[in-house]
mmCIF file of C-alpha atoms in Angstrom:
data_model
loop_
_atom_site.group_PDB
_atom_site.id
_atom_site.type_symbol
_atom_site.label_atom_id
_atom_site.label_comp_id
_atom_site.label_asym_id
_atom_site.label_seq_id
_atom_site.Cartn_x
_atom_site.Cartn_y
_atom_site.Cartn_z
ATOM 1 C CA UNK A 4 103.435 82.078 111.056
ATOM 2 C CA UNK A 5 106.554 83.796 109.913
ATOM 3 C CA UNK A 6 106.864 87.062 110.278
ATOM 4 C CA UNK A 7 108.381 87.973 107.840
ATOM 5 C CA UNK A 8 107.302 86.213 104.835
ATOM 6 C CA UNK A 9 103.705 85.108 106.358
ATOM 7 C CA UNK A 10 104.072 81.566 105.755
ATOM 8 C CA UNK A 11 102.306 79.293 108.127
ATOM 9 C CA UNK A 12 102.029 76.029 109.147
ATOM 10 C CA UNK A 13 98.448 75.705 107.972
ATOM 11 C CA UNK A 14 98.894 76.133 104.324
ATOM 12 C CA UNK A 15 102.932 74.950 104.372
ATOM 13 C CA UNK A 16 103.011 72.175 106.984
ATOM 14 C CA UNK A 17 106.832 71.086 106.249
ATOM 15 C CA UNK A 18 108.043 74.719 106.674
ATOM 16 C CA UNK A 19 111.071 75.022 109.782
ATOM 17 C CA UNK A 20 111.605 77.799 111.773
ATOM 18 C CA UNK A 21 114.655 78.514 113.236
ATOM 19 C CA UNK A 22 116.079 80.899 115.864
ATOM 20 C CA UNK A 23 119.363 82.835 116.683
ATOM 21 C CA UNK A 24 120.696 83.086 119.613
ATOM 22 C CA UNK A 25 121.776 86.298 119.350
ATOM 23 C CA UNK A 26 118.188 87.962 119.841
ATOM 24 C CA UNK A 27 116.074 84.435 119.788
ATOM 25 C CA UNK A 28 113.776 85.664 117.014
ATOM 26 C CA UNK A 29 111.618 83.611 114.804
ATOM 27 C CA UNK A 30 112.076 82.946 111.118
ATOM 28 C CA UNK A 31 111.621 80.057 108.713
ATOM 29 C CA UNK A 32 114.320 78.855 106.932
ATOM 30 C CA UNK A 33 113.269 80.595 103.405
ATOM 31 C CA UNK A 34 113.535 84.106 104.936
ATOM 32 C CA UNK A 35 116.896 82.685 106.894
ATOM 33 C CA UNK A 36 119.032 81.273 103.125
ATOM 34 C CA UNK A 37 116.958 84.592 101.391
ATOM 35 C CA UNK A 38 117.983 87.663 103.814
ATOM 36 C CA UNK A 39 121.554 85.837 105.234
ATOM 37 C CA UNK A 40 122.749 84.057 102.652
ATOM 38 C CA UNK A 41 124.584 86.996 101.068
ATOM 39 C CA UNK A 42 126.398 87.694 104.746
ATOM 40 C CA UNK A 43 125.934 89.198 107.892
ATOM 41 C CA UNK A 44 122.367 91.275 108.326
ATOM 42 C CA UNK A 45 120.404 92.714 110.606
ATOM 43 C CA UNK A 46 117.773 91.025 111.720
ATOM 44 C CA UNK A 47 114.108 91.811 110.264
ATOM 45 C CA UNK A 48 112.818 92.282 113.252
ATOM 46 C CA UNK A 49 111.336 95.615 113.959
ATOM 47 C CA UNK A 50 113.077 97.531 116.737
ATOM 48 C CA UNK A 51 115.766 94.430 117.046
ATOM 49 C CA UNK A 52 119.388 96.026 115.750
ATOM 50 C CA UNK A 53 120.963 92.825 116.209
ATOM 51 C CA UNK A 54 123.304 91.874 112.919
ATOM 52 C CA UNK A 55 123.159 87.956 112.597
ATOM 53 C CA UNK A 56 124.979 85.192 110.704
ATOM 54 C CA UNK A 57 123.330 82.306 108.850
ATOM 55 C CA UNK A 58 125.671 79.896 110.194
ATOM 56 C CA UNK A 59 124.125 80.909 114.093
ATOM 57 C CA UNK A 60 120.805 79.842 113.298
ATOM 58 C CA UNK A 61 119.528 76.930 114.568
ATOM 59 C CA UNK A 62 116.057 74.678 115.362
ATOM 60 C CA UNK A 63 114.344 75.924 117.931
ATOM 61 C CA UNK A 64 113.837 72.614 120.331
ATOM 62 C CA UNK A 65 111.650 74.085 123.065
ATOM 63 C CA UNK A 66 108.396 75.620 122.523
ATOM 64 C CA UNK A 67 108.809 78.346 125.053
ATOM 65 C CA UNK A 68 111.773 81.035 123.658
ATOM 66 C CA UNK A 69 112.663 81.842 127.304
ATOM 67 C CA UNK A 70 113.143 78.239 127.569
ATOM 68 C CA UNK A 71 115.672 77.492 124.672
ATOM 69 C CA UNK A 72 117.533 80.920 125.677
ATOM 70 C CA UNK A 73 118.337 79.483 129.101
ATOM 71 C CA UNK A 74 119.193 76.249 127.945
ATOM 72 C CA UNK A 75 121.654 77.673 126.107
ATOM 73 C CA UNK A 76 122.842 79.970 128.547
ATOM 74 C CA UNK A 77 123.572 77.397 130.846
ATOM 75 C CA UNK A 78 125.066 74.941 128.270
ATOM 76 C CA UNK A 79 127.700 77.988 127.422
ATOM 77 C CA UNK A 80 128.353 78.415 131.330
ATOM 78 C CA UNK A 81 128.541 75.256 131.942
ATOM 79 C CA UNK A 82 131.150 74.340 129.539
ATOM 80 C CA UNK A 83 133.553 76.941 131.378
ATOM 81 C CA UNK A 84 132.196 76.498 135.170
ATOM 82 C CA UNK A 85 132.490 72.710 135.041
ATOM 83 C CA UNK A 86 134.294 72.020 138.452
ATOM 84 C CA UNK A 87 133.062 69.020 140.277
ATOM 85 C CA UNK A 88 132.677 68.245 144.042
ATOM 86 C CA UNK A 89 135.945 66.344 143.374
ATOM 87 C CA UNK A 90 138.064 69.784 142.398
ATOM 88 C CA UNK A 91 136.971 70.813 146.258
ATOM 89 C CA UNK A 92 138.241 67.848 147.935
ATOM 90 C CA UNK A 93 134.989 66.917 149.234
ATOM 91 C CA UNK A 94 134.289 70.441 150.947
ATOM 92 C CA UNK A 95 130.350 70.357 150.244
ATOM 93 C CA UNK A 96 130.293 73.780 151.894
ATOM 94 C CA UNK A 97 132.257 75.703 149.177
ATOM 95 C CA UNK A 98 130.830 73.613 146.460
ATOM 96 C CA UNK A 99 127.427 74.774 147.472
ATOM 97 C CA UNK A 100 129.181 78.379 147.080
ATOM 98 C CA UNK A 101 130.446 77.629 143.732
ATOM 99 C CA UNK A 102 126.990 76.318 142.435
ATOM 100 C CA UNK A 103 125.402 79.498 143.438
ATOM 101 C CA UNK A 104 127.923 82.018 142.057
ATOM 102 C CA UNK A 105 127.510 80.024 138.452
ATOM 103 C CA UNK A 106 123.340 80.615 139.132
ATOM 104 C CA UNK A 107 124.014 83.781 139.594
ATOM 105 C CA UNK A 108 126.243 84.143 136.454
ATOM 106 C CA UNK A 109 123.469 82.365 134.408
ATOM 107 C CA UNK A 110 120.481 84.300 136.388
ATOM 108 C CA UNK A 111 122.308 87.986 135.027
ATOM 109 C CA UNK A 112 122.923 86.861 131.313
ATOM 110 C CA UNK A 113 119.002 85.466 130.950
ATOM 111 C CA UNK A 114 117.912 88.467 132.514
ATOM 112 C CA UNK A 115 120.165 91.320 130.964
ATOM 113 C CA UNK A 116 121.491 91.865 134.394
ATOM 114 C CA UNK A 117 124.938 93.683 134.171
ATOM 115 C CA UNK A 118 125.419 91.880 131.241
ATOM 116 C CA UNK A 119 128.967 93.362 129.958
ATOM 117 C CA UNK A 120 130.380 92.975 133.905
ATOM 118 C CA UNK A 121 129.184 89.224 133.717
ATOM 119 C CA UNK A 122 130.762 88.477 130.115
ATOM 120 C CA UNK A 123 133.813 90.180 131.497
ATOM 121 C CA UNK A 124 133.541 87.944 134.532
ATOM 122 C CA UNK A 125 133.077 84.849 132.279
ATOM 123 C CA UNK A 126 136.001 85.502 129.942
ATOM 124 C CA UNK A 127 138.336 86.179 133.071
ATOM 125 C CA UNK A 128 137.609 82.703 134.481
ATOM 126 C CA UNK A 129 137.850 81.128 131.342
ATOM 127 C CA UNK A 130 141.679 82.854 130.314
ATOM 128 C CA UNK A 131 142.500 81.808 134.053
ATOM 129 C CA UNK A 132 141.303 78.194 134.536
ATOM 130 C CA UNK A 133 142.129 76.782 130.888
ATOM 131 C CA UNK A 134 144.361 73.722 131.801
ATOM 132 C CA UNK A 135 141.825 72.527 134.660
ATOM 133 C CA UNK A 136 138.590 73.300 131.984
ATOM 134 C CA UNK A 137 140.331 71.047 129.324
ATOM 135 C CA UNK A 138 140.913 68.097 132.381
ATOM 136 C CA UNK A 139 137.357 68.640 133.595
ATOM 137 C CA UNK A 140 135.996 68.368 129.707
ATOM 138 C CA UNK A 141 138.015 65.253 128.822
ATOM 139 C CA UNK A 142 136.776 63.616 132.420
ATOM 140 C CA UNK A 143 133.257 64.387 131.094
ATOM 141 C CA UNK A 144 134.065 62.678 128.072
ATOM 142 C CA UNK A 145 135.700 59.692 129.863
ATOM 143 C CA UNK A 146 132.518 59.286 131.964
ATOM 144 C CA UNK A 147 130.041 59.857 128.983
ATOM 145 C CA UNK A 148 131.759 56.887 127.248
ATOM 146 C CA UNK A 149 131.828 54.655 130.671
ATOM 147 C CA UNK A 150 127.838 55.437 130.973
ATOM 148 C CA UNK A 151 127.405 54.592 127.169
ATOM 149 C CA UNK A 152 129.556 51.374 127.936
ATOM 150 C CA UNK A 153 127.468 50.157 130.805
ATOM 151 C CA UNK A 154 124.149 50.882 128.978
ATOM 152 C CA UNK A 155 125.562 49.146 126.023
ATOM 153 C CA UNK A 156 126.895 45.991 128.217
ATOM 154 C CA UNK A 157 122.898 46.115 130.347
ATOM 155 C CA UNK A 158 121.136 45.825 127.025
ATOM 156 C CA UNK A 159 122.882 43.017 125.712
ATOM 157 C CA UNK A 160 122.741 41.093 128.758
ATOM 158 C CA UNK A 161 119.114 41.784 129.373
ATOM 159 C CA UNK A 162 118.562 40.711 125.182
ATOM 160 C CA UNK A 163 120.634 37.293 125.670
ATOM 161 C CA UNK A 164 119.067 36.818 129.344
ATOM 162 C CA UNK A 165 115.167 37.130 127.194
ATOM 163 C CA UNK A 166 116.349 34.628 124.906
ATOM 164 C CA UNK A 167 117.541 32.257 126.890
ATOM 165 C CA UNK A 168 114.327 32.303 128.952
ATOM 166 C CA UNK A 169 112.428 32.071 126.004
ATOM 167 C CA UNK A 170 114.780 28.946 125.002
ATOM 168 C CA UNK A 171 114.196 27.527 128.276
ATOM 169 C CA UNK A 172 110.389 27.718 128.235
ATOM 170 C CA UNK A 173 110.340 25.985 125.047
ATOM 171 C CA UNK A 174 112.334 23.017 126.516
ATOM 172 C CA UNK A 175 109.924 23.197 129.505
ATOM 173 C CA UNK A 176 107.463 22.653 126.993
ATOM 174 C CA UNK A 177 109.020 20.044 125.017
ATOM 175 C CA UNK A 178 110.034 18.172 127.977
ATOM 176 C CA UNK A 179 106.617 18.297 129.768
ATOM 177 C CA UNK A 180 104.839 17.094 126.366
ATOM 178 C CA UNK A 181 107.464 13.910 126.138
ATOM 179 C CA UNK A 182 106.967 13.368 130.167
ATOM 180 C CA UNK A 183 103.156 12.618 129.112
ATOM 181 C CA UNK A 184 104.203 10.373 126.235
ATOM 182 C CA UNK A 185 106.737 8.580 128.184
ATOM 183 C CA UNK A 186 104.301 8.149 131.422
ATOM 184 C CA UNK A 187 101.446 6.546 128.933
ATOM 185 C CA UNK A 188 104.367 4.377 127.185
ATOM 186 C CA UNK A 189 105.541 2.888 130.358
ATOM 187 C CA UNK A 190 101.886 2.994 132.300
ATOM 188 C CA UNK A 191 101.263 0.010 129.801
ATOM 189 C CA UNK A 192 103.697 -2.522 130.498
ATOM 190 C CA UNK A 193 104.115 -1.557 134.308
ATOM 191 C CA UNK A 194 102.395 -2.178 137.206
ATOM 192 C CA UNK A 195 102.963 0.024 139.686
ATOM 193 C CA UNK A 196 101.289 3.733 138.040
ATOM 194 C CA UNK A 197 103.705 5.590 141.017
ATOM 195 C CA UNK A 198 107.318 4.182 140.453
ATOM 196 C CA UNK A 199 106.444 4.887 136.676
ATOM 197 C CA UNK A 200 105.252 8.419 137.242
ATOM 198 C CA UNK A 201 108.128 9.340 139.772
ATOM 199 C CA UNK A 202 110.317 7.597 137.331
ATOM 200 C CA UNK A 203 109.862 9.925 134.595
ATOM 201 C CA UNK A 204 110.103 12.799 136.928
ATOM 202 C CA UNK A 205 113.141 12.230 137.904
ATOM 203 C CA UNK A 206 114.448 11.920 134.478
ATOM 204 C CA UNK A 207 113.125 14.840 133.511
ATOM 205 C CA UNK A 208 114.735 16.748 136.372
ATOM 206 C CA UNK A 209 118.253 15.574 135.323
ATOM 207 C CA UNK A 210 117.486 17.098 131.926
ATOM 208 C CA UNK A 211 119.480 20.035 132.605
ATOM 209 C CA UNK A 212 119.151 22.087 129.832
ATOM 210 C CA UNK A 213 122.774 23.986 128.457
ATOM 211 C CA UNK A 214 120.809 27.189 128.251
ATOM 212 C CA UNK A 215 119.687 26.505 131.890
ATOM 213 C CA UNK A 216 123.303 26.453 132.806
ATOM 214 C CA UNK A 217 124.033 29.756 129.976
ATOM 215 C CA UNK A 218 121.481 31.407 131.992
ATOM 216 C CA UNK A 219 122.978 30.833 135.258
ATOM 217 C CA UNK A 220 125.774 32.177 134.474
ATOM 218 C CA UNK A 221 124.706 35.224 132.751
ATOM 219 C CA UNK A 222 123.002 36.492 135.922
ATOM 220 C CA UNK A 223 126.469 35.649 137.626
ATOM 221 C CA UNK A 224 127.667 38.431 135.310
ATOM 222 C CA UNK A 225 125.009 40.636 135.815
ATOM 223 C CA UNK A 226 125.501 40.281 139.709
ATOM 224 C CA UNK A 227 129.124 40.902 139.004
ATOM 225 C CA UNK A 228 128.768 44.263 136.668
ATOM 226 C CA UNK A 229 132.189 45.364 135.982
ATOM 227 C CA UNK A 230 130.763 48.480 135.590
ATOM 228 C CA UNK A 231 128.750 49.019 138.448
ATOM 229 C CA UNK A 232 129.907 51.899 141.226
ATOM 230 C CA UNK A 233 130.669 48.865 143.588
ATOM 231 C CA UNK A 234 132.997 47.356 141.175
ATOM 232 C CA UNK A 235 134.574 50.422 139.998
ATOM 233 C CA UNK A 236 135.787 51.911 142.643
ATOM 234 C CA UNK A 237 132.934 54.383 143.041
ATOM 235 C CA UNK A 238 131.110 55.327 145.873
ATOM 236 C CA UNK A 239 129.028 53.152 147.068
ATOM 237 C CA UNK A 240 125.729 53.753 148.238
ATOM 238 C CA UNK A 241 124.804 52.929 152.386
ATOM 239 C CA UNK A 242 122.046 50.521 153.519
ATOM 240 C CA UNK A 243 120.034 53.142 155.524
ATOM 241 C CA UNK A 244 119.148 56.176 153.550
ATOM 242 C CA UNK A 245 120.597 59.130 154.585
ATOM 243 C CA UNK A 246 118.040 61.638 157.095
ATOM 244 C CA UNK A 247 118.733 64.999 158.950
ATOM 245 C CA UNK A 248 116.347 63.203 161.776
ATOM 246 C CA UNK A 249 117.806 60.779 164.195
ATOM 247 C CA UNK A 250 115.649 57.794 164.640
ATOM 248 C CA UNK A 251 113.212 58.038 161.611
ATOM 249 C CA UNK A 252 115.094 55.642 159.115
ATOM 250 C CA UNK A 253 115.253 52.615 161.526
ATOM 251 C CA UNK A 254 115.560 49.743 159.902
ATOM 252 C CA UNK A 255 113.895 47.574 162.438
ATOM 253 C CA UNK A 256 110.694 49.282 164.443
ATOM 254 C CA UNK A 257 110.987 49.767 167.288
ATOM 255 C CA UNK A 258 107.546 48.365 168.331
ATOM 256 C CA UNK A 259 105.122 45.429 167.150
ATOM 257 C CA UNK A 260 101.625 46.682 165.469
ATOM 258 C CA UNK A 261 98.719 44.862 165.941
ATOM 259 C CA UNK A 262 95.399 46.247 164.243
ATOM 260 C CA UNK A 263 93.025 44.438 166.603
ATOM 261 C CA UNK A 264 94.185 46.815 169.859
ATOM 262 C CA UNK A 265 93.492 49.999 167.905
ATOM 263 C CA UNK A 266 89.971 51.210 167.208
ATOM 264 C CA UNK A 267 89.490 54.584 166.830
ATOM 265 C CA UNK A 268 86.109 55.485 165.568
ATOM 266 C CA UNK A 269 87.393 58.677 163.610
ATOM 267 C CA UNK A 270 89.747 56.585 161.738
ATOM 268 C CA UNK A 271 87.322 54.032 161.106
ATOM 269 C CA UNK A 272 84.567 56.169 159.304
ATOM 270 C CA UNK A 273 87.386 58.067 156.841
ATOM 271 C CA UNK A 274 88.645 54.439 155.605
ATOM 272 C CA UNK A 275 84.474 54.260 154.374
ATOM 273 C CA UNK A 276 84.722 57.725 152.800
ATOM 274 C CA UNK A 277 85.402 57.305 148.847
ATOM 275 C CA UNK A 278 87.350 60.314 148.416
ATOM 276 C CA UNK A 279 89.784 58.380 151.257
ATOM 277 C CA UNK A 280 89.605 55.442 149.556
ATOM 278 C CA UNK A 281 90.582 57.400 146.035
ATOM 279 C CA UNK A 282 93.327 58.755 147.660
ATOM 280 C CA UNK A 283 95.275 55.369 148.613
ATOM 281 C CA UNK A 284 94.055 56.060 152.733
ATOM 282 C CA UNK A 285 94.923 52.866 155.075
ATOM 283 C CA UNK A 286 94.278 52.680 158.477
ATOM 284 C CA UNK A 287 97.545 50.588 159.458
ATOM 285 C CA UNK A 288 99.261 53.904 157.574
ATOM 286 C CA UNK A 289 97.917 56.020 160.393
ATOM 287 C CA UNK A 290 98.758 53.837 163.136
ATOM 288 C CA UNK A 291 102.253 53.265 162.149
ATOM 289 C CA UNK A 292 103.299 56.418 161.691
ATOM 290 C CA UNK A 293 101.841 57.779 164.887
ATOM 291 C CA UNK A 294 104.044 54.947 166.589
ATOM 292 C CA UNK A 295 107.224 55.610 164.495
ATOM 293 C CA UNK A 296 106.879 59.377 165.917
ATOM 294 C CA UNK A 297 106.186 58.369 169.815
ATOM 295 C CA UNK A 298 109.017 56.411 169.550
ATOM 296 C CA UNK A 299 111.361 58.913 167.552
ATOM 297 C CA UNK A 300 111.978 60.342 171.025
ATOM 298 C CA UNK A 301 113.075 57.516 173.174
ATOM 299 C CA UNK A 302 117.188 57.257 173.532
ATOM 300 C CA UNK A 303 116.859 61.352 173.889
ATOM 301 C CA UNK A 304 117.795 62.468 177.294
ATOM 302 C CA UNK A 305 117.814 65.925 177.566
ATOM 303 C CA UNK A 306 119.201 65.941 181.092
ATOM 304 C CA UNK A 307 122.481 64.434 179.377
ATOM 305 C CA UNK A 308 122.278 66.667 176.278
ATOM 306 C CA UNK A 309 121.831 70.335 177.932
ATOM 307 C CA UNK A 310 125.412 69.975 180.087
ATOM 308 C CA UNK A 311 127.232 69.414 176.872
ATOM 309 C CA UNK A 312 125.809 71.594 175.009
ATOM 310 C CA UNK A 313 126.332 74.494 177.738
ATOM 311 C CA UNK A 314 129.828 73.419 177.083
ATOM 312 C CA UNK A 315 129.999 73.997 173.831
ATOM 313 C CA UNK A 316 128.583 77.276 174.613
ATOM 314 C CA UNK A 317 131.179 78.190 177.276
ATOM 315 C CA UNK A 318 134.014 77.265 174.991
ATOM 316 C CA UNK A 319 132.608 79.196 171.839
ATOM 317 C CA UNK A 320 132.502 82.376 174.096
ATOM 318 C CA UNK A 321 135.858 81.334 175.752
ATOM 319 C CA UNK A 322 137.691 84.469 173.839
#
């Protein structure tokens, strides 16, 4: 319901609220062209003091106020601190330290925390860093468009790839259906049923289809995506996952499993139990992964490790 006007939903389904993001408060559109449309007001509200502009309002998207006000928060932020990991030539560590300062900037103007000394702070960085906000805005762009380009390039690969299978299934079809003719034609002036039979096959197998070939190539081109990261020049991504554990992203185990030598009766009785079953519970799941952590270990000598880390430690209090 509106607040102002009491119009709800029940008796005016098509009425629109919208919001400002000035003090994020309710009001359908009526009450927003009937109250603003003569200029600048203060908002209806009681207690809010806040003077709005009709052009400000807009459709509230989430259903949680607190929500949209954040959103939009960040989205203002965001458009000023827009450095990338590339701006700190690969230094993770002061990235990290940039990413939290622009929380903290976006933590303070949700929650009316020193809000003037954070504006102030906002507009400073802004005034300074105008050049490198306008080259980190158009690089946006540029990779907006490249990510429109490859979705764009996917979907009409994947539309002519499902029509060519499509075309090639109905050949399959065609071509089994004359195979049967041809066989019964032939089985009735020949003699020998198999010559006949592996006759036709053969044919039929040097029926290469163009769309067979069309197809072939297509996933050729897929393979090849010219806009993939490995074709690119972009990072590309390594075969073993990256882990902060040694030893736990083998990609070989280091041990062979067989079920047959393990019997625990424990184990046994909870792969029975429904609400085990429910849950997806495998015995070979237990097993393994009580192997994979025996043998995490193995290749760690600590004999070899402690001298060089006491080392480390005698050099770092080397003043």
């Amino acid at each position: 319901m509106c607040p102002i006007c009491k119009t709800d939903r029940y008796l005016s389904p098509d009425v629109k609220f919208l919001v400002n993001p000035e003090c994020y408060h309710k009001i359908c559109e009526s009450c927003v062209d009937r109250i603003f449309s003569l200029g600048p007001a203060q908002c209806p509200y009681k207690g809010c003091d806040k003077i709005l502009r009709k052009n400000k309002f807009k459709t509230q998207i989430f259903d949680d106020v607190g929500v949209e006000k954040e959103v939009d928060i960040r989205k203002r932020v965001f458009n000023v601190f827009n450095k990338k990991l590339e701006d700190f030539d690969g230094n993770i560590d002061e990235y990290n330290k940039y990413l939290e300062e622009v929380e903290d900037i976006v933590f303070n103007l949700d929650k009316g925390i020193d809000v003037q000394k954070t504006e102030e702070k906002l507009r400073t960085y802004e005034e300074l860093n105008k050049q490198l906000i306008m080259t980190n805005i158009e690089r946006s762009k540029q990779d907006l468009e490249s990510f429109e380009q490859r979705q764009q390039f996917e979907k009409e690969m994947k539309m002519k790839k499902r029509m060519l299978e499509r075309q090639i299934e109905e050949e399959e079809r065609m071509n089994n259906e004359w195979a049967k003719k041809e066989i019964v034609n032939r089985l009735s002036s020949a003699d020998d049923a198999d010559d006949v039979i592996e006759g036709v096959k053969n044919t039929v197998k040097l029926k290469k289809s163009s769309a067979r070939r069309k197809l072939e190539e297509l996933n050729r081109v897929l393979k090849n995506n010219p806009y993939s990261a490995a074709n690119s020049g972009g990072p590309r991504k390594d075969a073993v996952p990256f882990t902060p554990f040694n030893g736990d992203r083998d990609v070989a185990p280091r041990y062979t499993y067989d079920e047959a030598l393990y019997n625990d009766p424990f184990i046994q009785d909870l792969k029975d139990r429904k609400d085990f079953i429910a849950s997806g519970f495998r015995t070979d799941y237990v097993y393994k992964r009580v192997l994979t952590e025996a043998f995490m270990g193995l290749g760690c000598v600590f004999a070899d490790e402690l001298p060089a880390a006491q080392v480390v430690t005698a050099a770092s209090q080397t003043p």
